[in-house]
Amino acid sequence: MIQELIYTMFTNKVVLSLIFVFIAAEIIKLITFAYKQKCFSPSCLVKGGGMPSTHTSLVSTLTFSVLFNFGFSILWVAIAVFSIIVARDAFGVRKHAGEHAKLLNIMLQDSKLRKKYENKSGKKQMQESIGHTPIEVFAGVILGLIISLIIFII
């Protein structure tokens, strides 16, 4: 039973597309981070933000894979709506949360506030890079399309 599930999972084109796009997005993110920061650090894989948006890559791959493999259906419409919401969130809500974190970090430079924050959270600063720019989201969509198409053709 478990062997059959594993076999089915790794022969399903939708699942394969999701696995490959996740790996590709994280490798590209690692490379772009290393290029921008002039150093290689796997820690960027656990941070939010970056090029491309992994969230958008995954949901766009799901959308395109279902379309290519099963055609236009009510399931595809539901997945497409979900994908639009996730992509919008990636550069909308999360981007604004990152901007709020920047302002809060400036406010925390006051030593009294910083001590209170550090005591409660154990952190020195809030993470600022949690959202994506529109180009990072667009790159995620394009990566999702490319991976879905390649897996579908193979």
mmCIF file of N, CA and C in Angstrom, residues 34-119:
data_model
loop_
_atom_site.group_PDB
_atom_site.id
_atom_site.type_symbol
_atom_site.label_atom_id
_atom_site.label_comp_id
_atom_site.label_asym_id
_atom_site.label_seq_id
_atom_site.Cartn_x
_atom_site.Cartn_y
_atom_site.Cartn_z
ATOM 1 N N ALA A 34 23.575 34.628 -3.315
ATOM 2 C CA ALA A 34 25.038 34.598 -3.320
ATOM 3 C C ALA A 34 25.601 35.690 -4.220
ATOM 4 N N TYR A 35 24.955 35.935 -5.353
ATOM 5 C CA TYR A 35 25.407 36.978 -6.273
ATOM 6 C C TYR A 35 25.246 38.367 -5.650
ATOM 7 N N LYS A 36 24.090 38.621 -5.044
ATOM 8 C CA LYS A 36 23.832 39.935 -4.444
ATOM 9 C C LYS A 36 24.701 40.190 -3.218
ATOM 10 N N GLN A 37 24.863 39.179 -2.372
ATOM 11 C CA GLN A 37 25.592 39.344 -1.107
ATOM 12 C C GLN A 37 27.089 39.067 -1.251
ATOM 13 N N LYS A 38 27.498 38.590 -2.409
ATOM 14 C CA LYS A 38 28.895 38.233 -2.683
ATOM 15 C C LYS A 38 29.416 37.155 -1.725
ATOM 16 N N CYS A 39 28.507 36.315 -1.248
ATOM 17 C CA CYS A 39 28.899 35.179 -0.416
ATOM 18 C C CYS A 39 27.817 34.112 -0.514
ATOM 19 N N PHE A 40 28.206 32.891 -0.222
ATOM 20 C CA PHE A 40 27.278 31.766 -0.306
ATOM 21 C C PHE A 40 26.797 31.420 1.098
ATOM 22 N N SER A 41 25.481 31.409 1.294
ATOM 23 C CA SER A 41 24.943 31.079 2.609
ATOM 24 C C SER A 41 23.631 30.309 2.468
ATOM 25 N N PRO A 42 23.621 29.044 2.859
ATOM 26 C CA PRO A 42 22.376 28.272 2.804
ATOM 27 C C PRO A 42 21.285 28.830 3.723
ATOM 28 N N SER A 43 21.642 29.734 4.626
ATOM 29 C CA SER A 43 20.642 30.311 5.534
ATOM 30 C C SER A 43 19.577 31.098 4.780
ATOM 31 N N CYS A 44 19.880 31.518 3.545
ATOM 32 C CA CYS A 44 18.883 32.271 2.775
ATOM 33 C C CYS A 44 17.688 31.392 2.401
ATOM 34 N N LEU A 45 17.849 30.077 2.474
ATOM 35 C CA LEU A 45 16.748 29.175 2.133
ATOM 36 C C LEU A 45 15.632 29.203 3.173
ATOM 37 N N VAL A 46 15.949 29.614 4.386
ATOM 38 C CA VAL A 46 14.926 29.661 5.432
ATOM 39 C C VAL A 46 14.365 31.063 5.630
ATOM 40 N N LYS A 47 14.886 32.025 4.898
ATOM 41 C CA LYS A 47 14.382 33.391 4.988
ATOM 42 C C LYS A 47 13.255 33.589 3.985
ATOM 43 N N GLY A 48 12.403 34.550 4.261
ATOM 44 C CA GLY A 48 11.352 34.897 3.312
ATOM 45 C C GLY A 48 11.899 35.811 2.235
ATOM 46 N N GLY A 49 11.117 35.997 1.200
ATOM 47 C CA GLY A 49 11.518 36.887 0.117
ATOM 48 C C GLY A 49 12.546 36.240 -0.791
ATOM 49 N N GLY A 50 13.033 37.015 -1.735
ATOM 50 C CA GLY A 50 14.057 36.534 -2.642
ATOM 51 C C GLY A 50 13.519 36.181 -4.013
ATOM 52 N N MET A 51 14.468 35.997 -4.941
ATOM 53 C CA MET A 51 14.151 35.734 -6.344
ATOM 54 C C MET A 51 14.376 34.278 -6.651
ATOM 55 N N PRO A 52 13.417 33.581 -7.183
ATOM 56 C CA PRO A 52 12.010 33.904 -7.408
ATOM 57 C C PRO A 52 11.174 33.557 -6.173
ATOM 58 N N SER A 53 9.923 33.915 -6.213
ATOM 59 C CA SER A 53 9.008 33.563 -5.129
ATOM 60 C C SER A 53 8.703 32.064 -5.200
ATOM 61 N N THR A 54 9.118 31.336 -4.173
ATOM 62 C CA THR A 54 8.862 29.893 -4.147
ATOM 63 C C THR A 54 7.370 29.602 -4.026
ATOM 64 N N HIS A 55 6.670 30.417 -3.214
ATOM 65 C CA HIS A 55 5.220 30.235 -3.083
ATOM 66 C C HIS A 55 4.551 30.334 -4.455
ATOM 67 N N THR A 56 4.894 31.391 -5.187
ATOM 68 C CA THR A 56 4.281 31.610 -6.492
ATOM 69 C C THR A 56 4.703 30.532 -7.480
ATOM 70 N N SER A 57 5.953 30.107 -7.408
ATOM 71 C CA SER A 57 6.417 29.020 -8.282
ATOM 72 C C SER A 57 5.592 27.756 -8.060
ATOM 73 N N LEU A 58 5.364 27.428 -6.799
ATOM 74 C CA LEU A 58 4.607 26.213 -6.474
ATOM 75 C C LEU A 58 3.154 26.299 -6.926
ATOM 76 N N VAL A 59 2.481 27.409 -6.613
ATOM 77 C CA VAL A 59 1.059 27.481 -6.979
ATOM 78 C C VAL A 59 0.872 27.632 -8.483
ATOM 79 N N SER A 60 1.794 28.319 -9.155
ATOM 80 C CA SER A 60 1.651 28.432 -10.611
ATOM 81 C C SER A 60 1.936 27.087 -11.274
ATOM 82 N N THR A 61 2.879 26.331 -10.730
ATOM 83 C CA THR A 61 3.134 24.984 -11.248
ATOM 84 C C THR A 61 1.910 24.099 -11.072
ATOM 85 N N LEU A 62 1.293 24.179 -9.909
ATOM 86 C CA LEU A 62 0.072 23.406 -9.673
ATOM 87 C C LEU A 62 -1.002 23.791 -10.688
ATOM 88 N N THR A 63 -1.173 25.085 -10.906
ATOM 89 C CA THR A 63 -2.182 25.583 -11.849
ATOM 90 C C THR A 63 -1.908 25.098 -13.269
ATOM 91 N N PHE A 64 -0.680 25.309 -13.745
ATOM 92 C CA PHE A 64 -0.346 24.917 -15.116
ATOM 93 C C PHE A 64 -0.331 23.399 -15.290
ATOM 94 N N SER A 65 0.171 22.671 -14.296
ATOM 95 C CA SER A 65 0.220 21.207 -14.399
ATOM 96 C C SER A 65 -1.172 20.599 -14.484
ATOM 97 N N VAL A 66 -2.082 21.092 -13.657
ATOM 98 C CA VAL A 66 -3.456 20.582 -13.707
ATOM 99 C C VAL A 66 -4.083 20.923 -15.055
ATOM 100 N N LEU A 67 -3.833 22.123 -15.561
ATOM 101 C CA LEU A 67 -4.370 22.518 -16.869
ATOM 102 C C LEU A 67 -3.810 21.634 -17.981
ATOM 103 N N PHE A 68 -2.486 21.446 -18.011
ATOM 104 C CA PHE A 68 -1.862 20.656 -19.071
ATOM 105 C C PHE A 68 -2.266 19.181 -19.008
ATOM 106 N N ASN A 69 -2.373 18.638 -17.804
ATOM 107 C CA ASN A 69 -2.628 17.205 -17.649
ATOM 108 C C ASN A 69 -4.099 16.818 -17.643
ATOM 109 N N PHE A 70 -4.966 17.715 -17.179
ATOM 110 C CA PHE A 70 -6.383 17.363 -17.041
ATOM 111 C C PHE A 70 -7.321 18.293 -17.797
ATOM 112 N N GLY A 71 -6.776 19.358 -18.372
ATOM 113 C CA GLY A 71 -7.601 20.280 -19.138
ATOM 114 C C GLY A 71 -8.346 21.287 -18.275
ATOM 115 N N PHE A 72 -9.093 22.132 -18.956
ATOM 116 C CA PHE A 72 -9.871 23.177 -18.298
ATOM 117 C C PHE A 72 -11.050 22.533 -17.570
ATOM 118 N N SER A 73 -11.175 22.811 -16.282
ATOM 119 C CA SER A 73 -12.262 22.231 -15.483
ATOM 120 C C SER A 73 -12.547 23.143 -14.302
ATOM 121 N N ILE A 74 -13.556 22.802 -13.544
ATOM 122 C CA ILE A 74 -13.876 23.572 -12.349
ATOM 123 C C ILE A 74 -12.748 23.447 -11.330
ATOM 124 N N LEU A 75 -12.083 22.289 -11.293
ATOM 125 C CA LEU A 75 -10.921 22.107 -10.420
ATOM 126 C C LEU A 75 -9.825 23.100 -10.800
ATOM 127 N N TRP A 76 -9.571 23.238 -12.106
ATOM 128 C CA TRP A 76 -8.545 24.172 -12.560
ATOM 129 C C TRP A 76 -8.908 25.606 -12.168
ATOM 130 N N VAL A 77 -10.164 25.989 -12.314
ATOM 131 C CA VAL A 77 -10.599 27.342 -11.942
ATOM 132 C C VAL A 77 -10.347 27.581 -10.456
ATOM 133 N N ALA A 78 -10.692 26.615 -9.618
ATOM 134 C CA ALA A 78 -10.476 26.753 -8.173
ATOM 135 C C ALA A 78 -8.992 26.909 -7.854
ATOM 136 N N ILE A 79 -8.155 26.105 -8.501
ATOM 137 C CA ILE A 79 -6.711 26.187 -8.275
ATOM 138 C C ILE A 79 -6.169 27.519 -8.785
ATOM 139 N N ALA A 80 -6.659 27.990 -9.927
ATOM 140 C CA ALA A 80 -6.214 29.275 -10.477
ATOM 141 C C ALA A 80 -6.563 30.426 -9.532
ATOM 142 N N VAL A 81 -7.754 30.407 -8.972
ATOM 143 C CA VAL A 81 -8.155 31.451 -8.014
ATOM 144 C C VAL A 81 -7.249 31.401 -6.787
ATOM 145 N N PHE A 82 -7.003 30.205 -6.280
ATOM 146 C CA PHE A 82 -6.100 30.028 -5.139
ATOM 147 C C PHE A 82 -4.709 30.575 -5.473
ATOM 148 N N SER A 83 -4.218 30.303 -6.669
ATOM 149 C CA SER A 83 -2.897 30.768 -7.094
ATOM 150 C C SER A 83 -2.821 32.285 -7.154
ATOM 151 N N ILE A 84 -3.865 32.902 -7.649
ATOM 152 C CA ILE A 84 -3.899 34.367 -7.719
ATOM 153 C C ILE A 84 -3.849 34.959 -6.313
ATOM 154 N N ILE A 85 -4.583 34.367 -5.387
ATOM 155 C CA ILE A 85 -4.576 34.858 -4.002
ATOM 156 C C ILE A 85 -3.181 34.725 -3.389
ATOM 157 N N VAL A 86 -2.526 33.590 -3.590
ATOM 158 C CA VAL A 86 -1.187 33.375 -3.038
ATOM 159 C C VAL A 86 -0.184 34.347 -3.655
ATOM 160 N N ALA A 87 -0.238 34.522 -4.983
ATOM 161 C CA ALA A 87 0.683 35.444 -5.652
ATOM 162 C C ALA A 87 0.456 36.875 -5.176
ATOM 163 N N ARG A 88 -0.791 37.263 -5.042
ATOM 164 C CA ARG A 88 -1.113 38.613 -4.560
ATOM 165 C C ARG A 88 -0.598 38.809 -3.136
ATOM 166 N N ASP A 89 -0.759 37.797 -2.318
ATOM 167 C CA ASP A 89 -0.278 37.859 -0.944
ATOM 168 C C ASP A 89 1.246 37.979 -0.902
ATOM 169 N N ALA A 90 1.937 37.292 -1.810
ATOM 170 C CA ALA A 90 3.401 37.295 -1.817
ATOM 171 C C ALA A 90 3.975 38.693 -2.002
ATOM 172 N N PHE A 91 3.359 39.499 -2.871
ATOM 173 C CA PHE A 91 3.915 40.845 -3.042
ATOM 174 C C PHE A 91 3.045 41.931 -2.439
ATOM 175 N N GLY A 92 1.932 41.576 -1.870
ATOM 176 C CA GLY A 92 1.063 42.567 -1.250
ATOM 177 C C GLY A 92 1.214 42.577 0.249
ATOM 178 N N VAL A 93 0.485 41.692 0.894
ATOM 179 C CA VAL A 93 0.433 41.652 2.356
ATOM 180 C C VAL A 93 1.812 41.400 2.956
ATOM 181 N N ARG A 94 2.526 40.398 2.441
ATOM 182 C CA ARG A 94 3.842 40.069 3.005
ATOM 183 C C ARG A 94 4.844 41.194 2.777
ATOM 184 N N LYS A 95 4.747 41.874 1.648
ATOM 185 C CA LYS A 95 5.647 42.998 1.372
ATOM 186 C C LYS A 95 5.403 44.116 2.381
ATOM 187 N N HIS A 96 4.139 44.410 2.646
ATOM 188 C CA HIS A 96 3.808 45.455 3.621
ATOM 189 C C HIS A 96 4.243 45.058 5.030
ATOM 190 N N ALA A 97 4.127 43.796 5.367
ATOM 191 C CA ALA A 97 4.583 43.329 6.681
ATOM 192 C C ALA A 97 6.089 43.543 6.824
ATOM 193 N N GLY A 98 6.834 43.331 5.742
ATOM 194 C CA GLY A 98 8.275 43.584 5.755
ATOM 195 C C GLY A 98 8.593 45.055 5.950
ATOM 196 N N GLU A 99 7.799 45.929 5.312
ATOM 197 C CA GLU A 99 7.992 47.369 5.490
ATOM 198 C C GLU A 99 7.680 47.779 6.927
ATOM 199 N N HIS A 100 6.665 47.174 7.517
ATOM 200 C CA HIS A 100 6.351 47.447 8.925
ATOM 201 C C HIS A 100 7.497 46.995 9.824
ATOM 202 N N ALA A 101 8.093 45.847 9.509
ATOM 203 C CA ALA A 101 9.219 45.345 10.297
ATOM 204 C C ALA A 101 10.395 46.313 10.234
ATOM 205 N N LYS A 102 10.635 46.921 9.070
ATOM 206 C CA LYS A 102 11.717 47.907 8.949
ATOM 207 C C LYS A 102 11.476 49.083 9.884
ATOM 208 N N LEU A 103 10.241 49.591 9.874
ATOM 209 C CA LEU A 103 9.910 50.713 10.752
ATOM 210 C C LEU A 103 10.032 50.327 12.223
ATOM 211 N N LEU A 104 9.574 49.148 12.567
ATOM 212 C CA LEU A 104 9.674 48.691 13.956
ATOM 213 C C LEU A 104 11.131 48.516 14.378
ATOM 214 N N ASN A 105 11.979 48.044 13.472
ATOM 215 C CA ASN A 105 13.399 47.907 13.795
ATOM 216 C C ASN A 105 14.037 49.263 14.057
ATOM 217 N N ILE A 106 13.616 50.276 13.301
ATOM 218 C CA ILE A 106 14.112 51.638 13.543
ATOM 219 C C ILE A 106 13.672 52.096 14.931
ATOM 220 N N MET A 107 12.416 51.828 15.255
ATOM 221 C CA MET A 107 11.906 52.209 16.572
ATOM 222 C C MET A 107 12.621 51.450 17.694
ATOM 223 N N LEU A 108 13.013 50.206 17.425
ATOM 224 C CA LEU A 108 13.686 49.390 18.435
ATOM 225 C C LEU A 108 15.121 49.834 18.704
ATOM 226 N N GLN A 109 15.618 50.752 17.894
ATOM 227 C CA GLN A 109 16.968 51.254 18.136
ATOM 228 C C GLN A 109 17.033 52.032 19.446
ATOM 229 N N ASP A 110 15.899 52.503 19.917
ATOM 230 C CA ASP A 110 15.810 53.109 21.244
ATOM 231 C C ASP A 110 16.100 52.000 22.257
ATOM 232 N N SER A 111 17.079 52.199 23.105
ATOM 233 C CA SER A 111 17.556 51.130 23.987
ATOM 234 C C SER A 111 16.485 50.571 24.921
ATOM 235 N N LYS A 112 15.575 51.387 25.426
ATOM 236 C CA LYS A 112 14.534 50.886 26.331
ATOM 237 C C LYS A 112 13.594 49.936 25.592
ATOM 238 N N LEU A 113 13.175 50.338 24.405
ATOM 239 C CA LEU A 113 12.289 49.479 23.618
ATOM 240 C C LEU A 113 12.992 48.185 23.219
ATOM 241 N N ARG A 114 14.261 48.293 22.833
ATOM 242 C CA ARG A 114 15.009 47.122 22.387
ATOM 243 C C ARG A 114 15.127 46.094 23.509
ATOM 244 N N LYS A 115 15.431 46.559 24.707
ATOM 245 C CA LYS A 115 15.566 45.628 25.837
ATOM 246 C C LYS A 115 14.251 44.902 26.106
ATOM 247 N N LYS A 116 13.134 45.618 26.038
ATOM 248 C CA LYS A 116 11.829 44.982 26.249
ATOM 249 C C LYS A 116 11.563 43.932 25.171
ATOM 250 N N TYR A 117 11.853 44.290 23.928
ATOM 251 C CA TYR A 117 11.608 43.369 22.813
ATOM 252 C C TYR A 117 12.501 42.135 22.915
ATOM 253 N N GLU A 118 13.789 42.350 23.200
ATOM 254 C CA GLU A 118 14.725 41.227 23.301
ATOM 255 C C GLU A 118 14.351 40.292 24.438
ATOM 256 N N ASN A 119 13.890 40.847 25.544
ATOM 257 C CA ASN A 119 13.501 40.011 26.684
ATOM 258 C C ASN A 119 12.283 39.162 26.357
#
